[in-house]
CSV table of C-alpha atoms and ligand atoms in Angstrom, one decimal:
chain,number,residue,atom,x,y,z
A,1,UNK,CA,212.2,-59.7,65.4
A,2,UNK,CA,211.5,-56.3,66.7
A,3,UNK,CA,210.7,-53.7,63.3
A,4,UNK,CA,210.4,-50.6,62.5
A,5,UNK,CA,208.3,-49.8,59.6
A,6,UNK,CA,208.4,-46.2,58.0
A,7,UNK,CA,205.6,-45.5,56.0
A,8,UNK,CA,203.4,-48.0,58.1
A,9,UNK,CA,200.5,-46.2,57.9
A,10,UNK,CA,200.8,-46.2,53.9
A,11,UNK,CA,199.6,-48.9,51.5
A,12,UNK,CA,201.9,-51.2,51.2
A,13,UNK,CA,203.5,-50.5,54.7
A,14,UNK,CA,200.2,-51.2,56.5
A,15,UNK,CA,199.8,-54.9,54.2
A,16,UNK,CA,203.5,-55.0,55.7
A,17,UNK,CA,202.6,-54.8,59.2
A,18,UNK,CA,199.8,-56.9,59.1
A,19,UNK,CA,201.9,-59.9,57.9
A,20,UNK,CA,205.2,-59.1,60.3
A,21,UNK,CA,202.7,-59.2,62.9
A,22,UNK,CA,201.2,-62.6,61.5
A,23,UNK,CA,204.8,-63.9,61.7
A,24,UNK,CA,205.0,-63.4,65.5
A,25,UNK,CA,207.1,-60.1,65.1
A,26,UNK,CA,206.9,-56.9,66.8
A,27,UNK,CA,206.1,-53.8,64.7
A,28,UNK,CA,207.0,-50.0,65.2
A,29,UNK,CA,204.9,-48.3,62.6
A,30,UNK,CA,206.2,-44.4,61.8
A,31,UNK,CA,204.8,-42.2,59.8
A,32,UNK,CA,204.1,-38.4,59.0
A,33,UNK,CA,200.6,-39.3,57.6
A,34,UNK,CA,201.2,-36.9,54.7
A,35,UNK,CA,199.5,-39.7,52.5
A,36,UNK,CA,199.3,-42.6,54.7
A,37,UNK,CA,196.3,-42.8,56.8
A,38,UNK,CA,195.6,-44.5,60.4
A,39,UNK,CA,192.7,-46.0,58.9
A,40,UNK,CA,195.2,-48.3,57.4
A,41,UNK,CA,196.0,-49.4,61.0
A,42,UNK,CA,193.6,-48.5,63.1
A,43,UNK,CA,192.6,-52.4,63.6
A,44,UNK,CA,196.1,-53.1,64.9
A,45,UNK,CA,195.7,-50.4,67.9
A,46,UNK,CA,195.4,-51.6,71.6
A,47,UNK,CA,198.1,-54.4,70.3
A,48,UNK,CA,200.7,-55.3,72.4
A,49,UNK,CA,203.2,-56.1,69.6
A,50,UNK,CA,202.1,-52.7,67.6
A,51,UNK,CA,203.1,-49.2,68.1
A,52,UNK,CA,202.5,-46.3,65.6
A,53,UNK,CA,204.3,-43.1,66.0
A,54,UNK,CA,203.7,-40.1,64.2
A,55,UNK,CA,207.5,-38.5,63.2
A,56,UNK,CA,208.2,-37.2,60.0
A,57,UNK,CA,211.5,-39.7,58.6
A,58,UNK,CA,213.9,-36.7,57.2
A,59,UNK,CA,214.5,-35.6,61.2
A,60,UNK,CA,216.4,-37.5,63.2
A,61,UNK,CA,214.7,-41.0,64.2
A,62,UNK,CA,215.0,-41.7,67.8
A,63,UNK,CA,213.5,-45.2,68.7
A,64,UNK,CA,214.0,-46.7,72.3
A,65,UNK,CA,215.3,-50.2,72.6
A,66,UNK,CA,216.3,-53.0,70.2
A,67,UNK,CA,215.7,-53.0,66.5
A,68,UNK,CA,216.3,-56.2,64.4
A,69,UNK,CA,214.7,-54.6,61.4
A,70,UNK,CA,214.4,-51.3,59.4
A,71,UNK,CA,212.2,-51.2,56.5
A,72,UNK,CA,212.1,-47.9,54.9
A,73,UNK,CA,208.6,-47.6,52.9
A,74,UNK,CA,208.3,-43.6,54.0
A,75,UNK,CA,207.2,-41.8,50.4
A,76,UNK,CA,205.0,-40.4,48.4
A,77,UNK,CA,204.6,-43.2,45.7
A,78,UNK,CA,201.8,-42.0,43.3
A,79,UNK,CA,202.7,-39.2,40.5
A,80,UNK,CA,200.0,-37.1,41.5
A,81,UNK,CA,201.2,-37.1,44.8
A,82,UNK,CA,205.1,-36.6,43.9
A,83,UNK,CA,204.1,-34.1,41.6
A,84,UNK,CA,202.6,-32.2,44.5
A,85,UNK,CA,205.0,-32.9,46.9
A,86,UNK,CA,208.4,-32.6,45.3
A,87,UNK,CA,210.8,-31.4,47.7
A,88,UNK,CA,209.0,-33.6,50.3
A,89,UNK,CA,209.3,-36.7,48.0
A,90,UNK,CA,212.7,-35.8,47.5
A,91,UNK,CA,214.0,-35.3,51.3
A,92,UNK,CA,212.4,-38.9,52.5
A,93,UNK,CA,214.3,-40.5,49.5
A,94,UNK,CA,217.5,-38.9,50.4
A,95,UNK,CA,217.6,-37.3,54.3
A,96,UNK,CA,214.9,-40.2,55.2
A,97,UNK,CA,217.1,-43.1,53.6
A,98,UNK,CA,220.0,-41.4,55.7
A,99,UNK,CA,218.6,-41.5,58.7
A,100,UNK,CA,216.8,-44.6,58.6
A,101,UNK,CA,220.2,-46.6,57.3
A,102,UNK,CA,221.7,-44.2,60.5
A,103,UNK,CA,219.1,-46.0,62.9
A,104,UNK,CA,220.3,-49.8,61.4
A,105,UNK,CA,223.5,-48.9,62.0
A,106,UNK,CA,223.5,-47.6,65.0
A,107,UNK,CA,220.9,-50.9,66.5
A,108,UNK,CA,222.9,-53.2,64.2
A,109,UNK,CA,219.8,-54.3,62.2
A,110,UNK,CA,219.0,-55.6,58.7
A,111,UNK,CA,217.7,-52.6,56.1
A,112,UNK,CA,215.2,-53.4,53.8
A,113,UNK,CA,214.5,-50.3,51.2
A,114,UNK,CA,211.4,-49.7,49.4
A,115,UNK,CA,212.9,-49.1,45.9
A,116,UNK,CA,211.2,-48.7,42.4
A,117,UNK,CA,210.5,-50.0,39.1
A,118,UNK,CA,210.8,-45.9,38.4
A,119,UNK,CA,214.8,-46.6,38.8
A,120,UNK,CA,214.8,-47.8,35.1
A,121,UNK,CA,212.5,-44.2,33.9
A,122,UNK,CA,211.3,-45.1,30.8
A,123,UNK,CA,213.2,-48.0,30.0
A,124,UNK,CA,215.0,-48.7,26.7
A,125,UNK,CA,215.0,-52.9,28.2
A,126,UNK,CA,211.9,-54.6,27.9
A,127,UNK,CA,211.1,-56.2,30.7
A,128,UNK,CA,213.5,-54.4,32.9
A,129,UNK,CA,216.0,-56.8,34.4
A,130,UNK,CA,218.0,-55.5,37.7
A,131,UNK,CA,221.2,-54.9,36.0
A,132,UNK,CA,219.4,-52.2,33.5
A,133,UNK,CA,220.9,-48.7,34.8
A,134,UNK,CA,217.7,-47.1,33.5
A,135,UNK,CA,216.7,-43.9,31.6
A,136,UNK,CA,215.4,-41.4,34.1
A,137,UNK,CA,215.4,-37.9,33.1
A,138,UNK,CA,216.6,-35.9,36.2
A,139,UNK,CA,215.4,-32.6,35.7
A,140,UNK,CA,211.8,-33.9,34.5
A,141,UNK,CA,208.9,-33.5,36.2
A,142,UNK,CA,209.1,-37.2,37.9
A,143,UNK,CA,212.9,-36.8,38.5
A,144,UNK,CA,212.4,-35.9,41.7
A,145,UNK,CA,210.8,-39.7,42.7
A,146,UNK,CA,213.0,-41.5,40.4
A,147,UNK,CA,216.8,-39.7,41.4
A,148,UNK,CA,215.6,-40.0,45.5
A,149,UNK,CA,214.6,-43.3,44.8
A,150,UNK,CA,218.5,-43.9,42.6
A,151,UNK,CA,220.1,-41.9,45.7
A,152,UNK,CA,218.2,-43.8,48.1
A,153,UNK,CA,219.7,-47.1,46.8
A,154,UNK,CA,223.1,-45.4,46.2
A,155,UNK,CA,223.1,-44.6,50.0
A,156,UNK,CA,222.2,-47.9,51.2
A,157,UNK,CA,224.8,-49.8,49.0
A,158,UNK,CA,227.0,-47.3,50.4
A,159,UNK,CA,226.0,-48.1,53.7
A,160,UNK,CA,226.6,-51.7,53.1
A,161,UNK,CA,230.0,-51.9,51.6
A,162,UNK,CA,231.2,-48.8,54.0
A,163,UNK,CA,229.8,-49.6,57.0
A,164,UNK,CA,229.0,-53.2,56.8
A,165,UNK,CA,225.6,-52.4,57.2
A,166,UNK,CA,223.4,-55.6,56.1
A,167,UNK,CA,220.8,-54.0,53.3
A,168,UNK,CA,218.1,-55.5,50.7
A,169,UNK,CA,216.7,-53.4,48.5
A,170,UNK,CA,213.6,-54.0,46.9
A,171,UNK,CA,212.1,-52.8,43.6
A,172,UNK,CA,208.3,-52.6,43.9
A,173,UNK,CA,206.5,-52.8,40.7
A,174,UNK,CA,202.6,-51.4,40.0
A,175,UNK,CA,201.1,-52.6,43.3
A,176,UNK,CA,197.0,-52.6,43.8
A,177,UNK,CA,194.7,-54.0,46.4
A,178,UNK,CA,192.6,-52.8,49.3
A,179,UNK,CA,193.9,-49.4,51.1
A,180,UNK,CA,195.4,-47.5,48.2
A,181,UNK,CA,194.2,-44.0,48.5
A,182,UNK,CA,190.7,-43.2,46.6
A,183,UNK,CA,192.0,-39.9,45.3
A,184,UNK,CA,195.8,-40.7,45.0
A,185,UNK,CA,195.5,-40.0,40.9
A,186,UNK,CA,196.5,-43.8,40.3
A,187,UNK,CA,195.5,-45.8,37.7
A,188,UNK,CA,194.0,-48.4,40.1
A,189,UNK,CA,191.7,-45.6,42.3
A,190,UNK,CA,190.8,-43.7,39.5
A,191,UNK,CA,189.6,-46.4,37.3
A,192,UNK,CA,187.6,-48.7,40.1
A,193,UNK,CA,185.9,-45.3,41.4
A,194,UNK,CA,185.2,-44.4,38.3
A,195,UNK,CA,183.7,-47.6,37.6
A,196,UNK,CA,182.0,-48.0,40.4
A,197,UNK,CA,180.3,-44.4,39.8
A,198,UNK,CA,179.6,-45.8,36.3
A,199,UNK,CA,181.8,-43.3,34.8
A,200,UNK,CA,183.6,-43.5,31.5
A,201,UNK,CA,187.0,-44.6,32.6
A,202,UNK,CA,189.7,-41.9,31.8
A,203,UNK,CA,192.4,-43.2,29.8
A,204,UNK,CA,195.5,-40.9,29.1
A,205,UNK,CA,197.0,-40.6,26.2
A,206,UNK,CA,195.7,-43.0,23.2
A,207,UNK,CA,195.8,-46.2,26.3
A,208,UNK,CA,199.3,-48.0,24.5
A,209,UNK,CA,201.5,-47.2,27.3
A,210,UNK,CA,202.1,-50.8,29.3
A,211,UNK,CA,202.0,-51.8,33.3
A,212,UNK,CA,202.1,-54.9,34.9
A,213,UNK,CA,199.7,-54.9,38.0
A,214,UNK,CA,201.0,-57.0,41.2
A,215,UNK,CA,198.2,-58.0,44.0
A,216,UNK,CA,199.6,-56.4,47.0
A,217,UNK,CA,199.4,-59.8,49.0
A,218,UNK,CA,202.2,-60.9,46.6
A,219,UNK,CA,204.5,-58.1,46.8
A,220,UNK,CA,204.2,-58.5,50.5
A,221,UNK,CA,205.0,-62.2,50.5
A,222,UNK,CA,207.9,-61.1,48.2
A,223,UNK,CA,209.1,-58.5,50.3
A,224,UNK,CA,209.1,-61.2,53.4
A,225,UNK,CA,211.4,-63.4,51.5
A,226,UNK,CA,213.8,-61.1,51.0
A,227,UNK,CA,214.3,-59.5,54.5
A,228,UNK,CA,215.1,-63.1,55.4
A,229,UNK,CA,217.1,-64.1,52.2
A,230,UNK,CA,221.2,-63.0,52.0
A,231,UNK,CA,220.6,-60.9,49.2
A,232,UNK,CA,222.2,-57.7,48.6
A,233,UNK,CA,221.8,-56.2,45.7
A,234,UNK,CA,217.9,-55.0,43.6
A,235,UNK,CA,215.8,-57.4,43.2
A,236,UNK,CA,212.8,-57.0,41.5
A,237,UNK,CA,208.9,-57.5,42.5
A,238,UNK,CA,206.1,-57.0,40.7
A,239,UNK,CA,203.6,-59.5,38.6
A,240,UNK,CA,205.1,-59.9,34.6
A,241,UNK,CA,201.6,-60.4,33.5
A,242,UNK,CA,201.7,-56.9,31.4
A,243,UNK,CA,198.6,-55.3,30.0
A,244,UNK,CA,198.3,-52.2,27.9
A,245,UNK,CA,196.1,-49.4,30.0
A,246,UNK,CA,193.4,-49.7,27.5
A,247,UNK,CA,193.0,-53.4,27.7
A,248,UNK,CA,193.0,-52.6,31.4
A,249,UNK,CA,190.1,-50.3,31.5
A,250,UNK,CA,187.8,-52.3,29.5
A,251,UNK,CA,188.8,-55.3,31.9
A,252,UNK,CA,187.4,-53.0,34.8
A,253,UNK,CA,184.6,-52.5,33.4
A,254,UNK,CA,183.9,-56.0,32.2
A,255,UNK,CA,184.1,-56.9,36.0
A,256,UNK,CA,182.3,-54.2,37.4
A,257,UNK,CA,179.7,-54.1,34.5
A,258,UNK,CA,179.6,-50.4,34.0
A,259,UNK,CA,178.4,-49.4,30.7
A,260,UNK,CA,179.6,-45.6,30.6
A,261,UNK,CA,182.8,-47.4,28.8
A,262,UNK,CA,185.9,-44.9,28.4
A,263,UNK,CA,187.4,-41.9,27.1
A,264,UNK,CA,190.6,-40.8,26.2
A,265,UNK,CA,192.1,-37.7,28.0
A,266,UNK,CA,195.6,-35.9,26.9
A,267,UNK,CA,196.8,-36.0,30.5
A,268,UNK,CA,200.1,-38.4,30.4
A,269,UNK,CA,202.8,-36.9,32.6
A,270,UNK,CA,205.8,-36.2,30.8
A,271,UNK,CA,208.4,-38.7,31.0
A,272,UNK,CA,205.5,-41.7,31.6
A,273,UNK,CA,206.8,-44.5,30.5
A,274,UNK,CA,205.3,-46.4,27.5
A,275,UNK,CA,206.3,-50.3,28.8
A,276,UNK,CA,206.7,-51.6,32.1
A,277,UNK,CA,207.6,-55.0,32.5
A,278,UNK,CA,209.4,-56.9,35.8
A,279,UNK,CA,211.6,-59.8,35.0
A,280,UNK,CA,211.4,-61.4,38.0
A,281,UNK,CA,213.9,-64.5,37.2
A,282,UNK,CA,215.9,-63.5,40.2
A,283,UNK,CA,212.9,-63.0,42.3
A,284,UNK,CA,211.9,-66.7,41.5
A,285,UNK,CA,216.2,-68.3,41.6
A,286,UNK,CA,217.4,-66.2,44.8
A,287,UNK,CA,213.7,-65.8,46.7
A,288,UNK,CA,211.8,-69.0,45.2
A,289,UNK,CA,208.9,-66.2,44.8
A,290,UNK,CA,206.6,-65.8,41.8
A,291,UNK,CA,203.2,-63.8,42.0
A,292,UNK,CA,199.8,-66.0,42.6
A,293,UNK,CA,196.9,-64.0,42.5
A,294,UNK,CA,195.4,-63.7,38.8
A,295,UNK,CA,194.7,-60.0,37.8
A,296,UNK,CA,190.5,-60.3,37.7
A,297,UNK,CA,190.7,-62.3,41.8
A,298,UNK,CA,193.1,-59.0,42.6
A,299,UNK,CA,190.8,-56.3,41.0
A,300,UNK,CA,187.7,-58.1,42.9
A,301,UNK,CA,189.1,-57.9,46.0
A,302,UNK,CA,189.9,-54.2,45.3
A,303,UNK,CA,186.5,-53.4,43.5
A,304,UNK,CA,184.8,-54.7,46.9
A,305,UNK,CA,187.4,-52.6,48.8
A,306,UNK,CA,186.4,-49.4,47.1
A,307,UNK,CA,182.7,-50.0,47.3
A,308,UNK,CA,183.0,-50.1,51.2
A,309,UNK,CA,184.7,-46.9,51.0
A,310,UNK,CA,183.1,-45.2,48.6
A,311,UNK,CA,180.3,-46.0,51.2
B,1,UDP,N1,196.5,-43.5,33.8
B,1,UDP,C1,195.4,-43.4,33.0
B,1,UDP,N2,194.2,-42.9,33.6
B,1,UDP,C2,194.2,-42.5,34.9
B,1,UDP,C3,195.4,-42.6,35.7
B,1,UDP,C4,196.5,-43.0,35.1
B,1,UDP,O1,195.3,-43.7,31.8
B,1,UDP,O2,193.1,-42.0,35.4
B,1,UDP,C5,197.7,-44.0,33.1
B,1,UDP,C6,199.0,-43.2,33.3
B,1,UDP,O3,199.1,-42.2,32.3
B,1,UDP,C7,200.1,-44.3,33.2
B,1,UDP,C8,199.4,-45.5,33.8
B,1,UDP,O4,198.0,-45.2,33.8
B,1,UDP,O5,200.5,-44.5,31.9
B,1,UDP,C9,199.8,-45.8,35.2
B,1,UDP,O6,199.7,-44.6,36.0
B,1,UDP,P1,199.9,-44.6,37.5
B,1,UDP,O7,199.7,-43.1,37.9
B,1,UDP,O8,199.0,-45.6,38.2
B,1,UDP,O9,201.3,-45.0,37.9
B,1,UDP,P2,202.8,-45.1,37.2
B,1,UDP,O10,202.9,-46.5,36.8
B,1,UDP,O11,202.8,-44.2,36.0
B,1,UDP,O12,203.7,-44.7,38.2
């Protein structure tokens, strides 16, 4: 297949590439690089089956040729990022989605969108099954993530049933591994810098609040599955092995060894939500997916990442 991949100089979009490409497909990476990075890619350049283009998603997308694929992955995805960027998060969720479903129509390729376990806000279902409409608080200060990321997938089942368009949406779960950002504000960075500094890890609020960390290798695989599965409607990715953030902080610094321990900090965002959970029973029916990389094998990987960046 020939895809384009917005937000393919991001995290997860970059892991993305790298497997499409290990496929035998041909990848279009686009990109603003507003908190992606061409580091991410930069050892896919001189490919012949990779381009990158810079272009900012909410414009028009003009891309030359055929397209087989769309996968939209263009947006800010840490809080500390979204908080920063609102209307920015906002537009990519809701002129990006519109353009890049335009694009799929127009080529008369698959979608794939990057949805959210931030859908559900802080959920009143635990674990969050797909057909839980949520609890998102719109006018909150992570509204503006959550309701692009609602109207993103109202748009592309829109798109679907109206145009005919054939969609998958995807909701991504707490994803880790090598190229998350070191200052994105995420739990992940933070902690393994802070570690790795031998730092007391900062843990906000009194460290109850739940998330269920998915290696990014898995998420990929699932993502994969689904671009090639029939499947319509949500499905949900993410690793159901769910730890509170205190336990996860002291497992940091069990592996890494640091001594400075941790310390609590009265910094939780408003609206961050105390349980996160995937059920991923129709990840493993409809995709035959489950997760296979154990938290600690994940967190090494990423622990070695960081120390090569953190120079
Ligand atoms: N968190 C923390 N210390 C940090 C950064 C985050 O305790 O230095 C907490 C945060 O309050 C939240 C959880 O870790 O409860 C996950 O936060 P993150 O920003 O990684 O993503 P979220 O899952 O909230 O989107």
């Amino acid at each position: 297949m020939r895809i384009l991949i917005t937000g393919g100089a991001g995290f997860i979009g970059s892991h993305l590439s790298d497997r499409l490409l290990a496929e035998g497909h041909t990848v279009i990476a686009m990109d603003n690089l507003i908190t992606g990075s061409t580091r991410n890619i930069e050892h896919l350049a001189g490919r012949d089956d990779f381009l990158f283009v810079k272009h900012d998603v909410t414009n028009y997308i003009y891309v030359e040729g055929r397209l087989d694929a769309v996968l939209h992955f263009a947006s800010p995805a840490s809080p500390i990022d979204y908080l920063q960027l609102p209307i920015q998060t906002l537009k990519v969720g809701a002129l990006g989605t519109h353009k890049a479903l335009g694009l799929a129509k127009e080529k008369k390729a698959r979608f794939l969108l990057a949805s959210t376990s931030e859908v559900y806000g802080d959920p009143l279902v635990h674990p969050q099954v797909e057909s839980y409409a949520g609890n998102v608080d719109p006018i909150g200060p992570r509204g503006v993530y959550d309701e692009a990321k609602r109207f993103a997938e109202a748009m592309t089942m829109a798109y679907h049933r109206y145009h005919g368009v054939d969609t998958r949406i995807v909701r991504i779960f707490n994803t880790y591994g090598p190229r998350m950002r070191l200052n994105d504000g995420r739990v992940v960075p933070n902690f393994v810098a802070q570690a790795i500094a031998g730092q007391p890890l900062t843990v906000y609020g009194d460290g109850s609040q739940t998330r269920s960390f998915c290696y990014v290798s898995d998420l990929v695989d699932g993502i994969y599955r689904l671009l090639l599965s029939d499947e319509h409607e949500p499905v949900n990715i993410g690793n159901p092995h769910e730890m509170s953030v205190l336990e996860f902080a002291q497992l940091i610094n069990r592996i890494t060894g640091n001594p400075a321990g941790l310390v609590l900090q009265d910094k939780r965002i408003q609206g961050d939500p105390q349980t996160r959970r995937p059920d991923i029973g129709k990840a493993r029916r409809v995709l035959n997916w489950e997760p296979k990389v154990a938290v600690e094998d994940g967190l090494r990987q990423t622990i070695d990442y960081f120390r090569k960046v953190v120079g």
